[in-house]
RNA sequence: GCGGGUGUGGUGAAAUUGGUAGACACGCUAGACUUAGGAUCUAGUGCCGCGAGGCAUGGGGGUUCGAGUCCCUCCACCCGCACCA
């Protein structure tokens, strides 16, 4: 009986489905384990072989954990709202709901082909109304809450109102407007609109007027993490800063907790660092500088108060509100000119020319708080309006940017670091002694910092201050394909639809606020989204609905909770369910979500925790980042030009002029498709081809040209005119081009191609690139599964290397894994005799081979070292095949071991072994210690580190006994050359080395 | 520039965490069986050398009886952030 993987795999897939083998219950008698993959965005391109890498790893782990007695939750769903579907709709007119549905069906089909143990009954889709009902509901909870800085947690807004009524906001700094102060009496005197405006400044989900990234190309605003290198992450369109009224999440209030609780997470250090950097906490002081004319105050933020005696000038951002006020009449023109220049530069230009020093003097001076010296105030774009106070005190001797600025504008530099500062380069190290600095001269930086802050505080000129790079997260998008906001506007006031004071009928208060169907996806008027065009939806009895939709990260910020209780219509998930499953034990996905999704999810989880809806405050306990599988592109090399044709012999008036003309070859010229093999191409390119070879090649080409029945052609090879083309990897076997398939490729575009081969083959060039359709290097898992089977595919992806490193896909190597599975199969089945498993007693050797494998596999799975597990299986099967072992005592546990990796095959073997139930319900075999520990050991006898020979001793031999035996050995005696050993080194009961002086 | 990471055969990679480097697989070479092989099996395969032997984990230095592993230094590549005061 042969290993007919196709039939076997199909049979068991149907069996799993029919018997609901992977159904997960919230069975609280077993310990739980929650394994989650980052759910995919269902794009139109379908899955390529890179996508399932993480899914396979998590599936192996899930099956293993199940067999170890855990109740495992391992669900899958789709992040179905998003820009690409809407962009596609704009181009084709197809409704995103339709294309999304189609794409999801395709994804599920592809995923099912690989044999994952998902419980599809728990599938979630962020675009389902039954799902986004709860996304909207969570938004409302955020809207109805505020962050209590004293208690360090989010609390219901009604509690805030109670405080205002009692004592105003004297103890609660307003995060939206730090200068806002009122007492209880004033609060009572505010009208509805004023009160609501104040509350808006406190809400966790709030509407604010702030600078956001506006992307004209996409017609929407974007969050910070959706803008990369000055262009939109999706589509690469330019972005600009724009002041707009937008919804925000007050994530900045969580900055500290988001940093602190990273410590308790099992994430890679790189991932944690990325989050820390993004939050960007810096500790320093805010210092006030009085203007010389005492007509304004300039606030600056600094992390180096100790350098205050080195301040030579101030720099203020060109957009800073104070610039106009402080600029003197003489400097007015220069400043206006500079501001215009700054405005004219796009974000991309600004980022590209970071090193350029620009700026202008405002004419204003401020006074040094200690020396009362006059300090000039400059403006420059290197100071960002959006960070700190938008102004800095410049210390050229201690900061390289300030130093460059001082040198450029010839501002004298005060040295406060003595010998450490050499006049050419700022001394930026954060250790050393401060000099030339009044009362802190001779002090260490740390001490000096404390002294300065203390002194400033006494003078009322400064306070300790912590700054963050993190900004509140923009939460609205002027798009159609997203969650609508449960918000309506009445008299210009935003109300949540569940608020009692809102005059709106009961049914309109219900969630979800469903996304209406639309005919087209064009933006509405005045920067509004497409929903603004749907008049009957926008208009309600109580007022106009919010027309923007929520961003892509809304649905994905909490989806892991929904899997716990996916059908619940009364809650996002029951408290019983969330208390049982709690946080995700193991989360697998790429690093690309380091600062987006992973940060937002953490914030939502903390908010839900603060408000008492769930009992844990971190979503993902352990995070494993799988590497990317890159494509391995193949190239063919086309010879162009250099073909000289007799004018009369070739009548191709419609042909474009070829590069030959540029080479000085006149006449009508064209080229047939000539392709040279990569070895020849490289030699031509490197110029290592001899004249004779080139001549031979030319002659060969010319002889082929006769096929076209066109006499009078001559061809000369020219390096500049060989161009590489990417060729579909699926018509290349390794590096050998399949010429027949190539000729049919692209509807016969290359049907007349001629090839210059090496060793009778056309060898393609190669390059590792991102896997994408446009590079013709996409390998579809369906093809691999059809050719080798899902089990081979799964094992091969794991065999490729460690899960967390990126590597190119190489179809060639899959043969080895496939051979292994066939070999394994032959332990159970003979081609002629069929089932050959016997009930014979296993030998010691066979048991050792098995138990060693059980131990290694279990260890490796726990360590996520799946590539070495596959190797261990290969070693085991080779050993058993060598021993001609077909015994149940060995093969039954082996079938169990392989189940996480090759579930279809394991299921088949399990049933052949006589079991009715699915193999996933069996227990993972335990190994017996006596078979994995050796009974005797080899002792390498090394003398002074040089290995000489090996001797074998029983495990329980005394150290003393071994020493005597070794030293008595005649060969050892010879090596010792009569010298006395100084020391004999044993490590872990194993002799390693004899040291001779 | 700052932060994180990696460097081992022709290739993907192992290495019990300081103890015989290169497991396992691809590829390659020979052979067997075959009408055939892109099926299967056997043997070989880090480099130099006929050989004994020597040299090898990016380069250089150090600690150690012993270093891929620890320390110092230089180099290369990858990822993230980037005028964040």
Coordinates of N, CA and C in Angstrom, one line a residue, chain A residues 387-530:
Chain A
X387 N 6.2 68.5 20.2 CA 6.8 67.8 21.3 C 7.2 68.8 22.4
X388 N 7.0 68.4 23.6 CA 7.4 69.2 24.8 C 6.6 70.5 24.7
X389 N 7.3 71.6 24.9 CA 6.6 72.9 24.8 C 6.7 73.6 23.5
X390 N 7.4 72.9 22.6 CA 7.7 73.5 21.3 C 8.8 74.5 21.3
X391 N 9.6 74.5 22.4 CA 10.7 75.4 22.5 C 11.8 74.8 23.3
X392 N 13.0 75.1 23.0 CA 14.1 74.5 23.8 C 15.1 75.6 24.3
X393 N 15.9 75.2 25.3 CA 17.1 76.0 25.6 C 18.2 75.3 25.0
X394 N 19.0 76.0 24.1 CA 20.0 75.4 23.4 C 21.4 75.4 24.1
X395 N 22.0 74.2 24.2 CA 23.3 74.1 24.9 C 24.3 73.5 23.9
X396 N 24.9 74.4 23.1 CA 25.7 73.9 22.0 C 26.9 73.0 22.5
X397 N 27.4 73.2 23.6 CA 28.6 72.4 24.1 C 28.1 71.0 24.5
X398 N 26.8 70.8 24.7 CA 26.3 69.5 25.2 C 25.3 68.8 24.3
X399 N 25.0 69.4 23.1 CA 24.0 68.8 22.2 C 24.4 69.1 20.8
X400 N 24.5 68.0 20.0 CA 25.1 68.1 18.7 C 24.2 69.0 17.7
X401 N 22.9 68.9 17.9 CA 22.1 69.7 17.0 C 22.2 71.2 17.3
X402 N 22.2 71.5 18.6 CA 22.4 72.9 19.0 C 23.8 73.4 18.6
X403 N 24.8 72.5 18.6 CA 26.1 72.8 18.3 C 26.2 73.1 16.8
X404 N 25.6 72.3 16.0 CA 25.6 72.6 14.5 C 24.9 73.9 14.2
X405 N 23.8 74.2 15.0 CA 23.1 75.5 14.8 C 24.0 76.7 15.1
X406 N 24.7 76.5 16.3 CA 25.5 77.6 16.7 C 26.7 77.9 15.7
X407 N 27.3 76.8 15.2 CA 28.4 77.0 14.3 C 27.9 77.6 13.0
X408 N 26.7 77.2 12.6 CA 26.1 77.7 11.3 C 25.8 79.2 11.4
X409 N 25.3 79.6 12.5 CA 24.9 81.0 12.7 C 25.9 81.8 13.5
X410 N 27.1 81.2 13.7 CA 28.2 81.9 14.4 C 27.8 82.4 15.8
X411 N 27.1 81.6 16.5 CA 26.8 82.0 17.9 C 27.9 81.5 18.8
X412 N 28.5 82.3 19.7 CA 29.6 81.9 20.5 C 29.1 80.8 21.5
X413 N 30.0 79.8 21.7 CA 29.6 78.6 22.5 C 30.3 78.7 23.9
X414 N 29.4 78.5 24.9 CA 30.0 78.5 26.3 C 30.3 77.0 26.6
X415 N 31.5 76.8 27.1 CA 31.9 75.5 27.4 C 31.7 75.2 28.9
X416 N 30.9 74.2 29.2 CA 30.6 73.8 30.6 C 31.2 72.4 30.9
X417 N 32.0 71.9 30.0 CA 32.5 70.5 30.2 C 34.0 70.5 30.3
X418 N 34.7 71.6 30.3 CA 36.1 71.6 30.5 C 36.8 71.0 29.3
X419 N 37.7 70.0 29.6 CA 38.5 69.3 28.6 C 37.7 68.4 27.7
X420 N 36.5 68.0 28.2 CA 35.7 67.1 27.5 C 35.1 67.7 26.2
X421 N 35.0 69.0 26.2 CA 34.5 69.6 25.0 C 35.6 70.2 24.2
X422 N 35.8 69.8 23.0 CA 36.9 70.2 22.2 C 36.7 71.4 21.2
X423 N 35.5 71.9 21.2 CA 35.2 73.0 20.3 C 34.7 72.6 19.0
X424 N 34.9 71.3 18.6 CA 34.4 70.9 17.3 C 33.2 70.0 17.4
X425 N 33.0 69.4 18.5 CA 31.9 68.5 18.6 C 31.3 68.6 20.0
X426 N 30.0 68.5 20.1 CA 29.4 68.6 21.4 C 29.7 67.4 22.3
X427 N 29.8 67.6 23.6 CA 30.0 66.5 24.5 C 28.6 66.0 25.0
X428 N 28.2 64.9 24.4 CA 26.8 64.5 24.6 C 26.7 63.3 25.6
X429 N 27.8 62.8 26.1 CA 27.7 61.7 27.1 C 27.0 62.2 28.4
X430 N 26.3 61.3 29.0 CA 25.5 61.7 30.2 C 26.3 61.4 31.5
X431 N 27.6 61.4 31.4 CA 28.3 61.3 32.7 C 29.5 62.3 32.6
X432 N 30.0 62.7 33.8 CA 31.1 63.6 33.8 C 30.8 64.7 34.8
X433 N 31.7 65.7 34.8 CA 31.7 66.8 35.8 C 31.3 68.1 35.1
X434 N 30.4 68.8 35.6 CA 30.0 70.1 35.1 C 30.9 71.2 35.6
X435 N 31.4 72.0 34.6 CA 32.3 73.1 35.0 C 31.7 74.4 34.6
X436 N 32.4 75.5 35.0 CA 32.0 76.8 34.5 C 30.6 77.1 34.7
X437 N 30.0 76.6 35.9 CA 28.6 76.7 36.1 C 28.1 77.1 37.5
X438 N 28.7 78.2 38.0 CA 28.3 78.8 39.2 C 28.2 77.7 40.3
X439 N 27.0 77.5 40.9 CA 26.9 76.7 42.1 C 26.9 75.2 41.8
X440 N 26.9 74.8 40.5 CA 27.0 73.4 40.3 C 28.4 73.0 39.7
X441 N 29.3 73.9 39.6 CA 30.6 73.6 39.1 C 31.3 72.5 39.9
X442 N 31.8 71.6 39.2 CA 32.5 70.5 39.9 C 31.6 69.4 40.3
X443 N 30.3 69.5 40.1 CA 29.4 68.4 40.5 C 29.2 67.4 39.3
X444 N 28.9 66.2 39.8 CA 28.5 65.2 38.8 C 27.1 65.6 38.2
X445 N 26.9 65.1 36.9 CA 25.7 65.5 36.2 C 24.4 65.2 37.0
X446 N 24.4 64.0 37.6 CA 23.2 63.6 38.4 C 22.9 64.5 39.5
X447 N 23.9 64.8 40.3 CA 23.8 65.7 41.4 C 23.4 67.1 41.0
X448 N 24.1 67.6 39.9 CA 23.9 68.9 39.4 C 22.4 69.1 38.9
X449 N 21.9 68.0 38.3 CA 20.5 68.1 37.8 C 19.6 68.3 39.0
X450 N 19.8 67.5 40.1 CA 18.9 67.7 41.2 C 19.0 69.1 41.8
X451 N 20.2 69.6 41.9 CA 20.4 70.9 42.5 C 19.7 72.0 41.7
X452 N 19.9 71.9 40.4 CA 19.3 72.9 39.5 C 17.7 72.9 39.6
X453 N 17.2 71.7 39.6 CA 15.7 71.6 39.7 C 15.2 72.2 41.0
X454 N 15.9 71.8 42.1 CA 15.6 72.3 43.4 C 15.6 73.9 43.4
X455 N 16.7 74.4 42.8 CA 16.8 75.9 42.8 C 15.7 76.6 42.0
X456 N 15.4 76.0 40.8 CA 14.4 76.5 39.9 C 13.0 76.5 40.6
X457 N 12.8 75.4 41.3 CA 11.5 75.3 42.0 C 11.3 76.4 43.1
X458 N 12.4 76.7 43.8 CA 12.4 77.7 44.8 C 12.1 79.1 44.2
X459 N 12.7 79.3 43.0 CA 12.5 80.6 42.3 C 11.2 80.7 41.5
X460 N 10.5 79.5 41.6 CA 9.2 79.5 40.8 C 9.5 79.6 39.3
X461 N 10.6 79.1 38.9 CA 11.0 79.2 37.5 C 11.1 77.9 36.8
X462 N 10.7 76.8 37.5 CA 10.7 75.5 36.8 C 10.2 74.4 37.7
X463 N 9.7 73.3 37.1 CA 9.2 72.1 37.8 C 9.7 70.9 37.1
X464 N 9.8 69.8 37.9 CA 10.2 68.5 37.3 C 9.0 68.1 36.3
X465 N 9.4 67.5 35.2 CA 8.3 67.2 34.2 C 8.7 66.0 33.4
X466 N 7.6 65.2 33.1 CA 7.8 64.0 32.3 C 7.1 64.2 31.0
X467 N 7.8 63.9 29.9 CA 7.3 64.1 28.6 C 7.2 62.8 27.8
X468 N 6.2 62.7 27.0 CA 6.0 61.4 26.2 C 6.0 61.8 24.7
X469 N 6.5 60.9 23.9 CA 6.4 61.1 22.4 C 5.0 60.6 22.0
X470 N 4.4 59.7 22.7 CA 3.1 59.1 22.4 C 2.1 60.2 22.3
X471 N 1.3 60.2 21.3 CA 0.2 61.1 21.1 C -1.1 60.3 21.3
X472 N -2.2 61.1 21.6 CA -3.5 60.4 21.6 C -3.8 59.9 20.2
X473 N -4.5 58.7 20.2 CA -4.7 58.0 18.9 C -5.9 58.5 18.2
X474 N -5.7 59.0 16.9 CA -6.8 59.5 16.1 C -7.7 58.3 15.8
X475 N -9.0 58.5 16.0 CA -9.9 57.4 16.0 C -11.0 57.5 14.9
X476 N -10.9 58.6 14.1 CA -12.0 58.6 13.0 C -11.3 58.6 11.6
X477 N -12.1 58.0 10.7 CA -11.6 57.9 9.3 C -12.8 58.4 8.4
X478 N -12.4 59.1 7.4 CA -13.5 59.6 6.5 C -13.7 58.6 5.4
X479 N -14.0 57.4 5.9 CA -14.2 56.3 5.0 C -15.5 55.6 5.2
X480 N -15.9 54.7 4.3 CA -17.2 54.0 4.4 C -17.0 52.7 5.1
X481 N -16.0 51.9 4.7 CA -15.9 50.5 5.1 C -15.3 50.4 6.5
X482 N -16.1 50.7 7.5 CA -15.6 50.6 8.9 C -16.8 50.7 9.8
X483 N -16.6 50.7 11.1 CA -17.7 50.7 12.1 C -18.2 52.1 12.2
X484 N -19.5 52.3 12.0 CA -20.1 53.7 12.3 C -20.0 54.0 13.7
X485 N -20.0 55.3 14.0 CA -20.0 55.8 15.4 C -21.4 55.8 16.0
X486 N -21.6 55.4 17.2 CA -22.9 55.5 17.8 C -23.1 56.9 18.4
X487 N -23.0 57.9 17.6 CA -23.0 59.3 18.0 C -23.9 60.1 17.1
X488 N -24.7 60.9 17.8 CA -25.4 61.9 17.0 C -25.2 63.3 17.5
X489 N -25.4 64.3 16.7 CA -25.1 65.7 17.1 C -26.4 66.5 17.2
X490 N -26.6 67.1 18.4 CA -27.7 67.9 18.6 C -27.3 69.3 19.1
X491 N -27.6 70.3 18.3 CA -27.2 71.7 18.6 C -25.7 71.7 18.7
X492 N -25.0 71.0 17.9 CA -23.5 71.0 17.9 C -22.9 70.3 19.0
X493 N -23.7 69.5 19.8 CA -23.2 68.8 20.9 C -23.2 67.3 20.5
X494 N -22.1 66.6 20.8 CA -22.1 65.2 20.4 C -22.7 64.4 21.6
X495 N -23.6 63.5 21.2 CA -24.3 62.6 22.2 C -24.1 61.2 21.8
X496 N -23.8 60.4 22.8 CA -23.8 58.9 22.6 C -25.3 58.5 22.4
X497 N -25.6 57.6 21.6 CA -27.0 57.3 21.4 C -27.7 56.6 22.6
X498 N -26.9 56.2 23.5 CA -27.6 55.6 24.7 C -27.8 56.6 25.8
X499 N -27.6 57.9 25.6 CA -27.7 58.8 26.7 C -29.1 59.2 26.9
X500 N -29.6 59.2 28.2 CA -31.0 59.5 28.5 C -31.5 60.8 28.0
X501 N -30.7 61.9 28.0 CA -31.2 63.2 27.7 C -31.4 63.4 26.2
X502 N -31.0 62.4 25.4 CA -31.1 62.5 24.0 C -32.6 62.2 23.6
X503 N -33.1 63.1 22.7 CA -34.5 62.8 22.3 C -34.5 62.0 21.1
X504 N -34.6 60.7 21.3 CA -34.5 59.8 20.2 C -35.3 58.5 20.6
X505 N -36.0 58.0 19.6 CA -36.9 56.8 20.0 C -36.0 55.6 20.4
X506 N -36.6 54.8 21.2 CA -36.0 53.6 21.8 C -35.2 52.8 20.8
X507 N -35.8 52.4 19.7 CA -35.2 51.5 18.8 C -33.9 52.1 18.2
X508 N -33.9 53.4 18.1 CA -32.7 54.1 17.5 C -31.6 54.2 18.5
X509 N -31.9 53.8 19.8 CA -30.8 53.8 20.8 C -30.0 52.5 20.8
X510 N -30.6 51.6 20.1 CA -30.0 50.2 20.1 C -28.7 50.1 19.3
X511 N -27.8 49.4 19.8 CA -26.7 49.0 19.0 C -27.0 47.7 18.3
X512 N -26.5 47.3 17.2 CA -25.5 48.2 16.5 C -26.1 49.3 15.7
X513 N -25.3 50.3 15.5 CA -25.7 51.3 14.4 C -25.1 50.7 13.1
X514 N -26.1 50.2 12.4 CA -25.6 49.5 11.2 C -25.1 50.3 10.1
X515 N -24.1 49.8 9.4 CA -23.5 50.5 8.3 C -24.5 50.4 7.1
X516 N -25.0 51.5 6.6 CA -26.0 51.4 5.5 C -25.3 51.0 4.2
X517 N -26.1 50.5 3.3 CA -25.6 50.2 2.0 C -25.5 51.5 1.2
X518 N -24.5 51.6 0.4 CA -24.3 52.8 -0.4 C -24.2 52.4 -1.9
X519 N -24.4 53.4 -2.7 CA -24.3 53.1 -4.2 C -22.9 53.4 -4.7
X520 N -22.2 54.4 -4.0 CA -20.9 54.8 -4.5 C -20.1 55.2 -3.2
X521 N -18.8 55.3 -3.4 CA -17.9 55.4 -2.3 C -17.2 56.8 -2.3
X522 N -17.7 57.7 -3.0 CA -17.1 59.0 -3.1 C -17.2 59.8 -1.8
X523 N -16.2 60.6 -1.4 CA -16.3 61.3 -0.2 C -17.5 62.3 -0.2
X524 N -17.9 62.7 1.0 CA -19.0 63.7 1.2 C -18.4 65.1 1.1
X525 N -19.2 66.0 1.3 CA -18.7 67.4 1.3 C -17.9 67.8 2.5
X526 N -17.0 68.8 2.3 CA -16.3 69.4 3.4 C -15.5 68.3 4.2
X527 N -14.8 67.5 3.5 CA -13.9 66.5 4.2 C -14.6 65.4 4.9
X528 N -15.9 65.3 4.7 CA -16.6 64.2 5.4 C -16.5 62.9 4.5
X529 N -16.8 61.8 5.2 CA -16.7 60.5 4.5 C -17.9 60.2 3.7
X530 N -17.9 59.1 3.0 CA -19.0 58.7 2.0 C -20.3 58.6 2.8

